[in-house]
Tab-separated table of C-alpha atoms in Angstrom:
chain	number	residue	atom	x	y	z
A	1	MET	CA	-108.543	-75.353	-57.354
A	2	GLU	CA	-105.314	-75.274	-55.291
A	3	GLY	CA	-103.290	-76.650	-58.227
A	4	ARG	CA	-104.730	-74.081	-60.628
A	5	ALA	CA	-104.094	-71.244	-58.160
A	6	THR	CA	-100.369	-72.025	-57.802
A	7	ALA	CA	-99.947	-72.482	-61.593
A	8	SER	CA	-101.079	-68.930	-62.348
A	9	THR	CA	-98.655	-66.093	-63.119
A	10	PRO	CA	-99.249	-62.574	-61.690
A	11	ALA	CA	-100.622	-60.343	-64.475
A	12	ALA	CA	-97.939	-57.616	-64.359
A	13	LEU	CA	-94.920	-59.923	-63.870
A	14	PRO	CA	-94.303	-60.731	-67.593
A	15	TYR	CA	-94.248	-56.995	-68.457
A	16	TYR	CA	-91.682	-56.240	-65.750
A	17	VAL	CA	-89.565	-59.226	-66.826
A	18	ALA	CA	-89.781	-58.090	-70.483
A	19	PHE	CA	-88.749	-54.568	-69.428
A	20	SER	CA	-85.781	-55.945	-67.458
A	21	GLN	CA	-84.666	-57.947	-70.529
A	22	LEU	CA	-85.030	-54.889	-72.743
A	23	LEU	CA	-82.878	-52.879	-70.324
A	24	GLY	CA	-80.333	-55.698	-69.979
A	25	LEU	CA	-79.957	-56.299	-73.720
A	26	THR	CA	-79.788	-52.555	-74.413
A	27	LEU	CA	-77.023	-52.080	-71.862
A	28	VAL	CA	-74.998	-54.952	-73.333
A	29	ALA	CA	-75.523	-53.585	-76.869
A	30	MET	CA	-74.628	-50.079	-75.725
A	31	THR	CA	-71.429	-51.337	-74.067
A	32	GLY	CA	-70.531	-52.971	-77.395
A	33	ALA	CA	-71.405	-49.797	-79.313
A	34	TRP	CA	-69.322	-47.656	-76.923
A	35	LEU	CA	-66.283	-49.937	-77.304
A	36	GLY	CA	-66.751	-50.135	-81.085
A	37	LEU	CA	-67.387	-46.443	-81.717
A	38	TYR	CA	-64.974	-44.803	-79.279
A	39	ARG	CA	-62.453	-47.444	-78.209
A	40	GLY	CA	-61.449	-49.152	-81.468
A	41	GLY	CA	-63.340	-52.414	-80.969
A	42	ILE	CA	-62.330	-55.666	-79.298
A	43	ALA	CA	-59.437	-58.108	-79.761
A	44	TRP	CA	-57.475	-60.460	-77.476
A	45	GLU	CA	-54.103	-59.318	-78.820
A	46	SER	CA	-53.015	-55.634	-79.056
A	47	HIS	CA	-54.173	-52.742	-76.860
A	48	LEU	CA	-57.784	-53.672	-77.653
A	49	GLN	CA	-57.497	-56.522	-75.125
A	50	PHE	CA	-58.574	-54.116	-72.382
A	51	ASN	CA	-61.969	-53.741	-74.093
A	52	VAL	CA	-62.715	-57.435	-73.518
A	53	HIS	CA	-63.027	-56.542	-69.816
A	54	PRO	CA	-66.040	-54.172	-69.822
A	55	LEU	CA	-67.948	-56.263	-72.392
A	56	CYS	CA	-67.453	-59.537	-70.489
A	57	MET	CA	-68.437	-57.907	-67.207
A	58	ALA	CA	-71.579	-56.321	-68.722
A	59	ILE	CA	-72.637	-59.718	-70.151
A	60	GLY	CA	-71.527	-61.920	-67.232
A	61	LEU	CA	-71.688	-60.031	-63.952
A	62	ILE	CA	-74.587	-57.734	-64.897
A	63	PHE	CA	-76.958	-59.264	-67.481
A	64	LEU	CA	-76.501	-63.011	-66.812
A	65	GLN	CA	-76.193	-62.606	-63.044
A	66	GLY	CA	-79.382	-60.522	-63.022
A	67	ASP	CA	-81.207	-63.090	-65.145
A	68	ALA	CA	-80.019	-65.939	-62.909
A	69	LEU	CA	-81.697	-64.159	-59.968
A	70	LEU	CA	-84.965	-63.889	-61.932
A	71	VAL	CA	-85.165	-67.611	-62.799
A	72	TYR	CA	-87.399	-68.439	-59.809
A	73	ARG	CA	-89.836	-65.687	-60.796
A	74	VAL	CA	-89.926	-66.480	-64.534
A	75	PHE	CA	-90.065	-70.300	-64.343
A	76	ARG	CA	-92.407	-70.235	-61.384
A	77	ASN	CA	-94.490	-73.214	-62.469
A	78	GLU	CA	-91.672	-75.604	-63.469
A	79	ALA	CA	-90.352	-78.343	-61.191
A	80	LYS	CA	-88.087	-76.896	-58.513
A	81	ARG	CA	-85.092	-79.052	-59.523
A	82	THR	CA	-85.211	-77.811	-63.157
A	83	THR	CA	-85.375	-74.174	-61.988
A	84	LYS	CA	-82.533	-74.751	-59.535
A	85	VAL	CA	-80.275	-76.293	-62.212
A	86	LEU	CA	-81.003	-73.390	-64.593
A	87	HIS	CA	-80.258	-70.878	-61.781
A	88	GLY	CA	-76.928	-72.622	-61.048
A	89	LEU	CA	-76.009	-72.927	-64.748
A	90	LEU	CA	-76.662	-69.257	-65.543
A	91	HIS	CA	-74.409	-68.341	-62.618
A	92	VAL	CA	-71.694	-70.701	-63.973
A	93	PHE	CA	-71.862	-69.006	-67.401
A	94	ALA	CA	-71.720	-65.592	-65.713
A	95	LEU	CA	-68.719	-66.693	-63.632
A	96	ILE	CA	-66.803	-68.066	-66.659
A	97	ILE	CA	-67.453	-64.939	-68.752
A	98	ALA	CA	-66.422	-62.729	-65.798
A	99	LEU	CA	-63.229	-64.796	-65.414
A	100	VAL	CA	-62.366	-64.148	-69.085
A	101	GLY	CA	-62.967	-60.429	-68.451
A	102	LEU	CA	-60.719	-60.565	-65.385
A	103	VAL	CA	-57.909	-62.406	-67.215
A	104	ALA	CA	-58.147	-59.857	-70.061
A	105	VAL	CA	-57.521	-56.855	-67.799
A	106	PHE	CA	-54.725	-58.479	-65.757
A	107	ASP	CA	-52.998	-59.684	-68.956
A	108	TYR	CA	-53.362	-56.217	-70.517
A	109	HIS	CA	-51.888	-54.559	-67.390
A	110	ARG	CA	-48.981	-57.059	-67.373
A	111	LYS	CA	-48.134	-56.421	-71.050
A	112	LYS	CA	-48.322	-52.636	-70.565
A	113	GLY	CA	-46.452	-52.692	-67.228
A	114	TYR	CA	-49.414	-51.030	-65.440
A	115	ALA	CA	-50.009	-51.508	-61.712
A	116	ASP	CA	-52.806	-53.847	-60.590
A	117	LEU	CA	-55.476	-53.457	-57.946
A	118	TYR	CA	-54.859	-49.865	-56.899
A	119	SER	CA	-58.287	-48.345	-57.603
A	120	LEU	CA	-61.605	-48.488	-55.746
A	121	HIS	CA	-63.111	-50.151	-58.850
A	122	SER	CA	-60.527	-52.947	-58.716
A	123	TRP	CA	-60.912	-53.456	-54.955
A	124	CYS	CA	-64.700	-53.695	-55.298
A	125	GLY	CA	-64.289	-55.894	-58.387
A	126	ILE	CA	-62.079	-58.466	-56.665
A	127	LEU	CA	-64.420	-58.457	-53.660
A	128	VAL	CA	-67.426	-59.078	-55.954
A	129	PHE	CA	-65.672	-61.895	-57.838
A	130	VAL	CA	-64.534	-63.715	-54.660
A	131	LEU	CA	-67.943	-63.310	-52.967
A	132	TYR	CA	-69.715	-64.471	-56.156
A	133	PHE	CA	-67.525	-67.590	-56.397
A	134	VAL	CA	-67.954	-68.425	-52.681
A	135	GLN	CA	-71.728	-67.837	-52.908
A	136	TRP	CA	-71.897	-70.225	-55.885
A	137	LEU	CA	-69.869	-72.917	-54.086
A	138	VAL	CA	-71.912	-72.664	-50.868
A	139	GLY	CA	-75.179	-72.507	-52.853
A	140	PHE	CA	-74.198	-75.604	-54.848
A	141	SER	CA	-73.231	-77.499	-51.686
A	142	PHE	CA	-76.502	-76.709	-49.948
A	143	PHE	CA	-79.048	-76.854	-52.757
A	144	LEU	CA	-77.725	-79.111	-55.538
A	145	PHE	CA	-75.424	-81.512	-53.707
A	146	PRO	CA	-77.492	-84.485	-52.543
A	147	GLY	CA	-77.736	-85.369	-48.881
A	148	VAL	CA	-78.195	-81.920	-47.296
A	149	SER	CA	-81.227	-82.006	-45.016
A	150	PHE	CA	-84.414	-80.049	-45.802
A	151	SER	CA	-84.063	-78.272	-42.458
A	152	LEU	CA	-80.507	-77.066	-43.181
A	153	ARG	CA	-81.513	-75.877	-46.695
A	154	SER	CA	-84.472	-73.960	-45.277
A	155	ARG	CA	-82.330	-72.229	-42.694
A	156	TYR	CA	-79.668	-71.204	-45.252
A	157	ARG	CA	-82.159	-70.061	-47.946
A	158	ALA	CA	-82.777	-66.526	-46.582
A	159	SER	CA	-79.023	-65.807	-46.339
A	160	HIS	CA	-78.464	-67.164	-49.865
A	161	ILE	CA	-81.135	-64.830	-51.277
A	162	PHE	CA	-79.877	-61.788	-49.340
A	163	PHE	CA	-76.232	-62.302	-50.292
A	164	GLY	CA	-77.188	-63.088	-53.900
A	165	ALA	CA	-79.049	-59.784	-54.243
A	166	THR	CA	-76.279	-57.866	-52.412
A	167	ILE	CA	-73.509	-59.300	-54.628
A	168	PHE	CA	-75.581	-58.383	-57.700
A	169	LEU	CA	-76.040	-54.797	-56.467
A	170	LEU	CA	-72.328	-54.550	-55.636
A	171	SER	CA	-71.617	-55.765	-59.197
A	172	VAL	CA	-73.760	-52.929	-60.583
A	173	GLY	CA	-71.937	-50.427	-58.327
A	174	THR	CA	-68.544	-51.772	-59.406
A	175	ALA	CA	-69.534	-51.515	-63.082
A	176	LEU	CA	-70.519	-47.864	-62.534
A	177	LEU	CA	-67.113	-47.187	-60.939
A	178	GLY	CA	-65.317	-48.902	-63.835
A	179	LEU	CA	-67.305	-46.957	-66.424
A	180	LYS	CA	-66.571	-43.671	-64.647
A	181	GLU	CA	-62.863	-44.563	-64.446
A	182	ALA	CA	-62.731	-45.360	-68.175
A	183	LEU	CA	-64.480	-42.073	-69.057
A	184	LEU	CA	-62.285	-39.922	-66.790
A	185	PHE	CA	-58.997	-41.562	-67.816
A	186	LYS	CA	-59.685	-40.904	-71.495
A	187	LEU	CA	-61.747	-37.717	-71.545
A	188	GLY	CA	-60.216	-35.881	-68.567
A	189	ALA	CA	-61.251	-32.208	-68.654
A	190	LYS	CA	-63.076	-32.793	-71.987
A	191	TYR	CA	-65.713	-34.732	-69.989
A	192	SER	CA	-67.174	-31.367	-68.922
A	193	LEU	CA	-67.667	-30.318	-72.573
A	194	PHE	CA	-70.473	-32.874	-73.015
A	195	GLU	CA	-68.391	-34.944	-75.467
A	196	PRO	CA	-70.566	-37.584	-77.203
A	197	GLU	CA	-68.605	-40.419	-75.527
A	198	GLY	CA	-69.201	-38.863	-72.106
A	199	VAL	CA	-72.945	-38.511	-72.689
A	200	LEU	CA	-73.167	-42.096	-74.039
A	201	GLY	CA	-71.237	-43.314	-70.977
A	202	ASN	CA	-73.606	-41.446	-68.630
A	203	VAL	CA	-76.671	-42.947	-70.348
A	204	LEU	CA	-75.049	-46.399	-70.072
A	205	GLY	CA	-74.515	-45.746	-66.355
A	206	LEU	CA	-78.187	-44.842	-65.862
A	207	LEU	CA	-79.195	-47.998	-67.784
A	208	LEU	CA	-77.002	-50.087	-65.455
A	209	ALA	CA	-78.634	-48.525	-62.387
A	210	CYS	CA	-82.146	-49.009	-63.864
A	211	PHE	CA	-81.471	-52.671	-64.688
A	212	GLY	CA	-80.319	-53.187	-61.075
A	213	GLY	CA	-83.448	-51.445	-59.776
A	214	VAL	CA	-85.906	-53.402	-61.952
A	215	VAL	CA	-84.295	-56.783	-61.116
A	216	LEU	CA	-84.440	-55.849	-57.411
A	217	TYR	CA	-88.115	-54.887	-57.743
A	218	ILE	CA	-89.097	-58.182	-59.412
A	219	LEU	CA	-87.058	-60.103	-56.850
A	220	THR	CA	-88.472	-58.439	-53.749
A	221	ARG	CA	-92.212	-58.179	-54.564
A	222	PRO	CA	-93.652	-60.637	-52.049
A	223	ASP	CA	-96.641	-61.670	-54.208
A	224	TRP	CA	-94.331	-62.485	-57.138
A	225	LYS	CA	-92.287	-65.046	-55.217
A	226	ARG	CA	-92.399	-68.586	-56.604
A	227	PRO	CA	-95.258	-70.480	-54.981
A	228	PRO	CA	-94.332	-73.944	-53.674
A	229	GLN	CA	-95.625	-76.706	-55.994
A	230	ALA	CA	-98.200	-79.184	-54.689
A	231	GLU	CA	-95.639	-81.834	-53.630
A	232	GLU	CA	-93.266	-79.258	-52.091
A	233	GLN	CA	-96.179	-77.766	-50.158
A	234	ALA	CA	-97.097	-81.171	-48.717
A	235	LEU	CA	-93.470	-81.761	-47.676
A	236	SER	CA	-93.227	-78.275	-46.225
A	237	MET	CA	-96.433	-78.749	-44.209
A	238	ASP	CA	-95.188	-82.085	-42.826
A	239	PHE	CA	-91.944	-80.422	-41.865
A	240	LYS	CA	-93.715	-77.487	-40.258
A	241	THR	CA	-95.803	-79.840	-38.151
A	242	LEU	CA	-92.633	-81.620	-37.053
A	243	THR	CA	-90.566	-78.577	-36.148
A	244	GLU	CA	-93.077	-75.785	-35.422
A	245	GLY	CA	-91.754	-72.259	-35.704
A	246	ASP	CA	-89.574	-72.901	-38.754
A	247	SER	CA	-91.077	-71.649	-42.016
A	248	PRO	CA	-89.387	-73.210	-45.033
A	249	GLY	CA	-91.964	-71.642	-47.414
A	250	SER	CA	-91.206	-70.835	-51.034
A	251	GLN	CA	-88.063	-69.442	-52.651
B	1	MET	CA	-98.567	-62.922	-22.943
B	2	GLU	CA	-99.306	-61.398	-26.370
B	3	GLY	CA	-98.182	-57.949	-25.145
B	4	ARG	CA	-94.941	-59.297	-23.753
B	5	ALA	CA	-94.220	-61.270	-26.929
B	6	THR	CA	-94.528	-58.210	-29.202
B	7	ALA	CA	-92.417	-56.077	-26.812
B	8	SER	CA	-89.380	-58.353	-27.169
B	9	THR	CA	-86.393	-57.437	-29.363
B	10	PRO	CA	-84.599	-60.111	-31.442
B	11	ALA	CA	-81.335	-61.043	-29.694
B	12	ALA	CA	-78.937	-60.234	-32.563
B	13	LEU	CA	-80.637	-57.012	-33.751
B	14	PRO	CA	-78.923	-54.589	-31.293
B	15	TYR	CA	-75.469	-55.877	-32.324
B	16	TYR	CA	-76.204	-55.361	-36.010
B	17	VAL	CA	-77.608	-51.882	-35.325
B	18	ALA	CA	-74.529	-51.029	-33.221
B	19	PHE	CA	-72.291	-52.283	-36.052
B	20	SER	CA	-74.179	-50.160	-38.595
B	21	GLN	CA	-73.732	-47.081	-36.375
B	22	LEU	CA	-70.029	-47.809	-35.951
B	23	LEU	CA	-69.670	-48.071	-39.752
B	24	GLY	CA	-71.748	-44.936	-40.335
B	25	LEU	CA	-69.905	-42.782	-37.815
B	26	THR	CA	-66.539	-44.072	-39.032
B	27	LEU	CA	-67.376	-43.201	-42.628
B	28	VAL	CA	-68.466	-39.672	-41.671
B	29	ALA	CA	-65.311	-39.219	-39.541
B	30	MET	CA	-63.145	-40.616	-42.346
B	31	THR	CA	-64.744	-38.234	-44.869
B	32	GLY	CA	-63.877	-35.367	-42.493
B	33	ALA	CA	-60.335	-36.688	-42.024
B	34	TRP	CA	-59.847	-37.051	-45.799
B	35	LEU	CA	-61.008	-33.469	-46.427
B	36	GLY	CA	-58.924	-32.140	-43.522
B	37	LEU	CA	-55.715	-34.049	-44.289
B	38	TYR	CA	-55.614	-33.937	-48.081
B	39	ARG	CA	-58.026	-31.214	-49.221
B	40	GLY	CA	-57.248	-28.284	-46.902
B	41	GLY	CA	-60.371	-28.487	-44.714
B	42	ILE	CA	-63.799	-26.919	-45.077
B	43	ALA	CA	-65.069	-23.340	-45.514
B	44	TRP	CA	-68.047	-21.697	-47.241
B	45	GLU	CA	-65.903	-19.017	-48.889
B	46	SER	CA	-62.754	-19.744	-50.960
B	47	HIS	CA	-61.972	-22.915	-52.949
B	48	LEU	CA	-62.678	-24.970	-49.809
B	49	GLN	CA	-66.398	-24.506	-50.467
B	50	PHE	CA	-66.336	-27.627	-52.659
B	51	ASN	CA	-65.423	-29.718	-49.603
B	52	VAL	CA	-68.757	-28.865	-47.964
B	53	HIS	CA	-70.351	-31.079	-50.640
B	54	PRO	CA	-68.866	-34.520	-49.793
B	55	LEU	CA	-69.172	-33.964	-46.031
B	56	CYS	CA	-72.838	-32.887	-46.225
B	57	MET	CA	-73.684	-35.806	-48.510
B	58	ALA	CA	-71.922	-38.340	-46.250
B	59	ILE	CA	-73.837	-37.020	-43.220
B	60	GLY	CA	-77.203	-36.387	-44.904
B	61	LEU	CA	-77.746	-38.754	-47.822
B	62	ILE	CA	-75.734	-41.676	-46.390
B	63	PHE	CA	-75.656	-41.719	-42.576
B	64	LEU	CA	-78.930	-39.942	-41.701
B	65	GLN	CA	-80.884	-41.487	-44.589
B	66	GLY	CA	-79.659	-44.960	-43.542
B	67	ASP	CA	-80.603	-44.294	-39.912
B	68	ALA	CA	-84.047	-43.017	-40.929
B	69	LEU	CA	-84.657	-46.390	-42.619
B	70	LEU	CA	-83.665	-48.238	-39.431
B	71	VAL	CA	-86.069	-46.323	-37.160
B	72	TYR	CA	-88.824	-48.952	-37.453
B	73	ARG	CA	-86.372	-51.713	-36.471
B	74	VAL	CA	-84.725	-49.834	-33.574
B	75	PHE	CA	-87.844	-48.265	-31.993
B	76	ARG	CA	-89.913	-51.370	-32.562
B	77	ASN	CA	-91.834	-51.174	-29.304
B	78	GLU	CA	-92.750	-47.469	-29.353
B	79	ALA	CA	-96.127	-46.160	-30.507
B	80	LYS	CA	-96.337	-46.178	-34.317
B	81	ARG	CA	-97.024	-42.422	-34.556
B	82	THR	CA	-93.847	-41.557	-32.575
B	83	THR	CA	-91.740	-43.841	-34.781
B	84	LYS	CA	-93.330	-42.385	-37.913
B	85	VAL	CA	-92.607	-38.788	-36.857
B	86	LEU	CA	-88.977	-39.682	-36.032
B	87	HIS	CA	-88.641	-41.427	-39.442
B	88	GLY	CA	-90.022	-38.349	-41.226
B	89	LEU	CA	-87.894	-35.917	-39.184
B	90	LEU	CA	-84.621	-37.775	-39.802
B	91	HIS	CA	-85.406	-37.660	-43.527
B	92	VAL	CA	-86.087	-33.888	-43.279
B	93	PHE	CA	-82.694	-33.346	-41.591
B	94	ALA	CA	-81.030	-35.499	-44.254
B	95	LEU	CA	-82.790	-33.536	-47.006
B	96	ILE	CA	-81.771	-30.118	-45.578
B	97	ILE	CA	-78.126	-31.177	-45.094
B	98	ALA	CA	-78.084	-32.627	-48.632
B	99	LEU	CA	-79.518	-29.352	-49.955
B	100	VAL	CA	-76.661	-27.415	-48.303
B	101	GLY	CA	-74.230	-29.852	-49.939
B	102	LEU	CA	-75.920	-29.327	-53.294
B	103	VAL	CA	-75.895	-25.509	-53.025
B	104	ALA	CA	-72.190	-25.656	-52.046
B	105	VAL	CA	-71.142	-27.484	-55.203
B	106	PHE	CA	-73.312	-25.417	-57.602
B	107	ASP	CA	-72.078	-22.174	-55.994
B	108	TYR	CA	-68.460	-23.387	-56.189
B	109	HIS	CA	-68.887	-24.312	-59.875
B	110	ARG	CA	-70.466	-20.905	-60.600
B	111	LYS	CA	-67.624	-18.978	-58.930
B	112	LYS	CA	-64.977	-21.043	-60.755
B	113	GLY	CA	-66.825	-20.980	-64.084
B	114	TYR	CA	-66.993	-24.795	-64.207
B	115	ALA	CA	-69.733	-26.623	-66.140
B	116	ASP	CA	-72.599	-28.204	-64.194
B	117	LEU	CA	-74.226	-31.618	-64.503
B	118	TYR	CA	-71.962	-33.215	-67.096
B	119	SER	CA	-70.768	-36.283	-65.175
B	120	LEU	CA	-72.448	-39.598	-64.342
B	121	HIS	CA	-72.054	-38.705	-60.655
B	122	SER	CA	-73.983	-35.466	-61.118
B	123	TRP	CA	-76.734	-37.139	-63.188
B	124	CYS	CA	-77.192	-39.851	-60.554
B	125	GLY	CA	-76.961	-37.223	-57.797
B	126	ILE	CA	-79.743	-35.050	-59.215
B	127	LEU	CA	-81.872	-38.162	-59.797
B	128	VAL	CA	-81.344	-39.246	-56.171
B	129	PHE	CA	-82.173	-35.800	-54.797
B	130	VAL	CA	-85.376	-35.425	-56.847
B	131	LEU	CA	-86.533	-38.990	-56.060
B	132	TYR	CA	-85.720	-38.483	-52.363
B	133	PHE	CA	-87.742	-35.269	-52.214
B	134	VAL	CA	-90.712	-36.783	-54.092
B	135	GLN	CA	-90.595	-39.913	-51.884
B	136	TRP	CA	-90.667	-37.699	-48.781
B	137	LEU	CA	-93.614	-35.638	-50.081
B	138	VAL	CA	-95.627	-38.712	-51.092
B	139	GLY	CA	-94.711	-40.499	-47.839
B	140	PHE	CA	-95.794	-37.465	-45.798
B	141	SER	CA	-99.090	-37.175	-47.705
B	142	PHE	CA	-99.940	-40.839	-47.198
B	143	PHE	CA	-98.677	-41.566	-43.700
B	144	LEU	CA	-98.560	-38.340	-41.685
B	145	PHE	CA	-101.269	-36.211	-43.299
B	146	PRO	CA	-104.552	-36.964	-41.561
B	147	GLY	CA	-107.497	-38.308	-43.499
B	148	VAL	CA	-105.844	-40.885	-45.754
B	149	SER	CA	-107.677	-44.184	-45.397
B	150	PHE	CA	-106.075	-47.215	-43.745
B	151	SER	CA	-106.665	-49.189	-46.938
B	152	LEU	CA	-104.814	-46.664	-49.142
B	153	ARG	CA	-101.898	-46.491	-46.687
B	154	SER	CA	-101.652	-50.277	-46.620
B	155	ARG	CA	-101.597	-50.504	-50.403
B	156	TYR	CA	-98.893	-47.813	-50.749
B	157	ARG	CA	-96.685	-49.144	-47.903
B	158	ALA	CA	-94.806	-51.827	-49.924
B	159	SER	CA	-93.920	-49.333	-52.698
B	160	HIS	CA	-92.776	-46.761	-50.101
B	161	ILE	CA	-90.431	-49.323	-48.518
B	162	PHE	CA	-89.056	-50.560	-51.872
B	163	PHE	CA	-88.421	-47.066	-53.233
B	164	GLY	CA	-86.953	-45.936	-49.897
B	165	ALA	CA	-84.399	-48.751	-49.935
B	166	THR	CA	-83.663	-48.230	-53.648
B	167	ILE	CA	-83.077	-44.474	-53.252
B	168	PHE	CA	-80.761	-45.205	-50.314
B	169	LEU	CA	-78.760	-47.722	-52.392
B	170	LEU	CA	-78.602	-45.282	-55.302
B	171	SER	CA	-77.295	-42.653	-52.852
B	172	VAL	CA	-74.502	-45.027	-51.819
B	173	GLY	CA	-73.678	-45.719	-55.494
B	174	THR	CA	-73.659	-41.986	-56.268
B	175	ALA	CA	-71.341	-41.326	-53.307
B	176	LEU	CA	-68.943	-43.991	-54.626
B	177	LEU	CA	-68.961	-42.313	-58.056
B	178	GLY	CA	-68.291	-38.888	-56.492
B	179	LEU	CA	-65.445	-40.235	-54.367
B	180	LYS	CA	-63.876	-41.919	-57.388
B	181	GLU	CA	-64.220	-38.690	-59.408
B	182	ALA	CA	-62.552	-36.638	-56.649
B	183	LEU	CA	-59.660	-39.126	-56.393
B	184	LEU	CA	-59.097	-39.365	-60.160
B	185	PHE	CA	-59.328	-35.594	-60.784
B	186	LYS	CA	-56.656	-34.865	-58.177
B	187	LEU	CA	-54.386	-37.924	-58.240
B	188	GLY	CA	-54.554	-38.811	-61.957
B	189	ALA	CA	-51.769	-41.277	-62.814
B	190	LYS	CA	-50.429	-41.041	-59.223
B	191	TYR	CA	-53.491	-43.061	-58.134
B	192	SER	CA	-51.703	-46.197	-59.375
B	193	LEU	CA	-48.717	-45.521	-57.082
B	194	PHE	CA	-50.819	-46.341	-53.996
B	195	GLU	CA	-50.664	-42.735	-52.737
B	196	PRO	CA	-51.946	-42.481	-49.126
B	197	GLU	CA	-54.935	-40.372	-50.243
B	198	GLY	CA	-55.884	-42.997	-52.835
B	199	VAL	CA	-55.721	-45.834	-50.308
B	200	LEU	CA	-57.729	-43.807	-47.756
B	201	GLY	CA	-60.314	-43.049	-50.458
B	202	ASN	CA	-60.579	-46.735	-51.374
B	203	VAL	CA	-61.091	-47.724	-47.723
B	204	LEU	CA	-63.755	-45.003	-47.427
B	205	GLY	CA	-65.441	-46.464	-50.525
B	206	LEU	CA	-65.503	-49.949	-49.002
B	207	LEU	CA	-66.922	-48.486	-45.760
B	208	LEU	CA	-69.711	-46.808	-47.780
B	209	ALA	CA	-70.558	-50.101	-49.498
B	210	CYS	CA	-70.473	-52.002	-46.164
B	211	PHE	CA	-72.769	-49.447	-44.483
B	212	GLY	CA	-75.228	-49.852	-47.382
B	213	GLY	CA	-75.042	-53.643	-47.082
B	214	VAL	CA	-75.563	-53.756	-43.291
B	215	VAL	CA	-78.517	-51.305	-43.408
B	216	LEU	CA	-80.063	-53.411	-46.195
B	217	TYR	CA	-79.569	-56.587	-44.141
B	218	ILE	CA	-81.238	-55.146	-41.019
B	219	LEU	CA	-84.054	-53.759	-43.169
B	220	THR	CA	-84.826	-56.951	-45.095
B	221	ARG	CA	-84.593	-59.636	-42.372
B	222	PRO	CA	-88.235	-60.706	-42.107
B	223	ASP	CA	-88.109	-61.652	-38.408
B	224	TRP	CA	-86.671	-58.227	-37.522
B	225	LYS	CA	-89.598	-56.272	-38.963
B	226	ARG	CA	-91.530	-54.139	-36.486
B	227	PRO	CA	-94.377	-56.221	-35.000
B	228	PRO	CA	-97.757	-54.442	-34.962
B	229	GLN	CA	-98.663	-53.218	-31.452
B	230	ALA	CA	-101.715	-54.641	-29.682
B	231	GLU	CA	-104.106	-51.871	-30.812
B	232	GLU	CA	-102.766	-51.818	-34.392
B	233	GLN	CA	-103.167	-55.605	-34.544
B	234	ALA	CA	-106.817	-55.352	-33.468
B	235	LEU	CA	-107.438	-52.673	-36.115
B	236	SER	CA	-105.634	-54.702	-38.742
B	237	MET	CA	-107.655	-57.829	-37.933
B	238	ASP	CA	-110.941	-55.871	-38.145
B	239	PHE	CA	-109.833	-54.495	-41.471
B	240	LYS	CA	-108.774	-57.929	-42.745
B	241	THR	CA	-112.181	-59.325	-41.876
B	242	LEU	CA	-113.819	-56.464	-43.752
B	243	THR	CA	-111.766	-56.603	-46.938
B	244	GLU	CA	-110.353	-60.177	-47.085
B	245	GLY	CA	-107.314	-60.664	-49.259
B	246	ASP	CA	-105.601	-57.400	-48.300
B	247	SER	CA	-102.839	-57.818	-45.712
B	248	PRO	CA	-101.960	-54.526	-44.043
B	249	GLY	CA	-99.674	-56.298	-41.484
B	250	SER	CA	-96.636	-54.647	-39.989
B	251	GLN	CA	-94.169	-52.173	-41.480
């Protein structure tokens, strides 16, 4: 009975996950459409290099980062190690794609002779990237590197989850700032005339905020958290008996 | 023993609350300083009417809204009804101040003949204001209006907390967008020359993000949640026995 109970998936969870994926894919597609329709498309050489930046960030630091956070909710009945490796790998992909996006904008600024790191978007962006990299390194050291004690992992887990969610939300905020900057720099006073590019940009901004909200909802619903598997539960109970007061629980 | 245990306050909580207040007051003061130093100050008549908007939003929808969320952590040992009323009242103050800020910007636009509601900031802002008002109305109906059953309140509580935190975070994001808009409209290309106003604006933006992060941290730490008082606990246990499976617990 116990085994069957932990293997079940909450009825509404798949619908929320499907909705998050729909939002995520739409926002990536809309970023591509925006760059294609109004910004001349994407290329590494020429002035189109700048456009690599928003697309990479939408794919890496928004969609893939969000999905990496959802891994423990979606693959709730797989072995913990498999889920953990997938969580770490998705974050690695996100980090690499974000790095390409970062190189693109710095290289574009260098070629054009533009100043770097003067805007609020760039300050938040660098902060997000550094925090994301540090969070990955610390997460890897604690959860995937062998030899770290169960007790130490349990104590760090809550901080890892909080900072993971916060970095994701800061990524969404930074993307909104970048989008706004791109719209204002190009449209200027025409923004107030409800130009099609401005309206598309606003809808993209709302999609970004909605994706952030839905991921946060799935992540924070207590009854949707991954239940500990039978063998983890036994280990956790043994540990609880030994330490009393510590609650390693599920992730 | 039980009574004394629930009346205790976690050791680190007051420091985090103090830090959040320091951040909140600094960001309000810095908004005032920015408007005074670089935007000519504040007045209801003349072109200075616009400046009422950012100041009211920083006080109402950022500082007061954040503090309203922290009420259950700070006044953890007071009677629940007192805490509830304070939570509702702080939100009313925030709502009224935000309304003044909203009227200021619409009135300013009208006098100047500017278009309304074209930017991403304004779309997010209207969304935040409507959601905030609806959340307050629904919250009041469920938790302060007499006659709503304990069971219904318990079932709605988790959604109220999630949407409360989400609206607060969306308010912070909207403030960042507004700040960025104000900087770009005035500074334009000079923004990249590290003008003092641009740097001050960026620091203000980081302060806004930090305030959001610290409030979220205090709010989500499980061991900092308000413990149910002795009489609430008795009621909750009776209710648990009656319904089994529902967990009204603490807020």
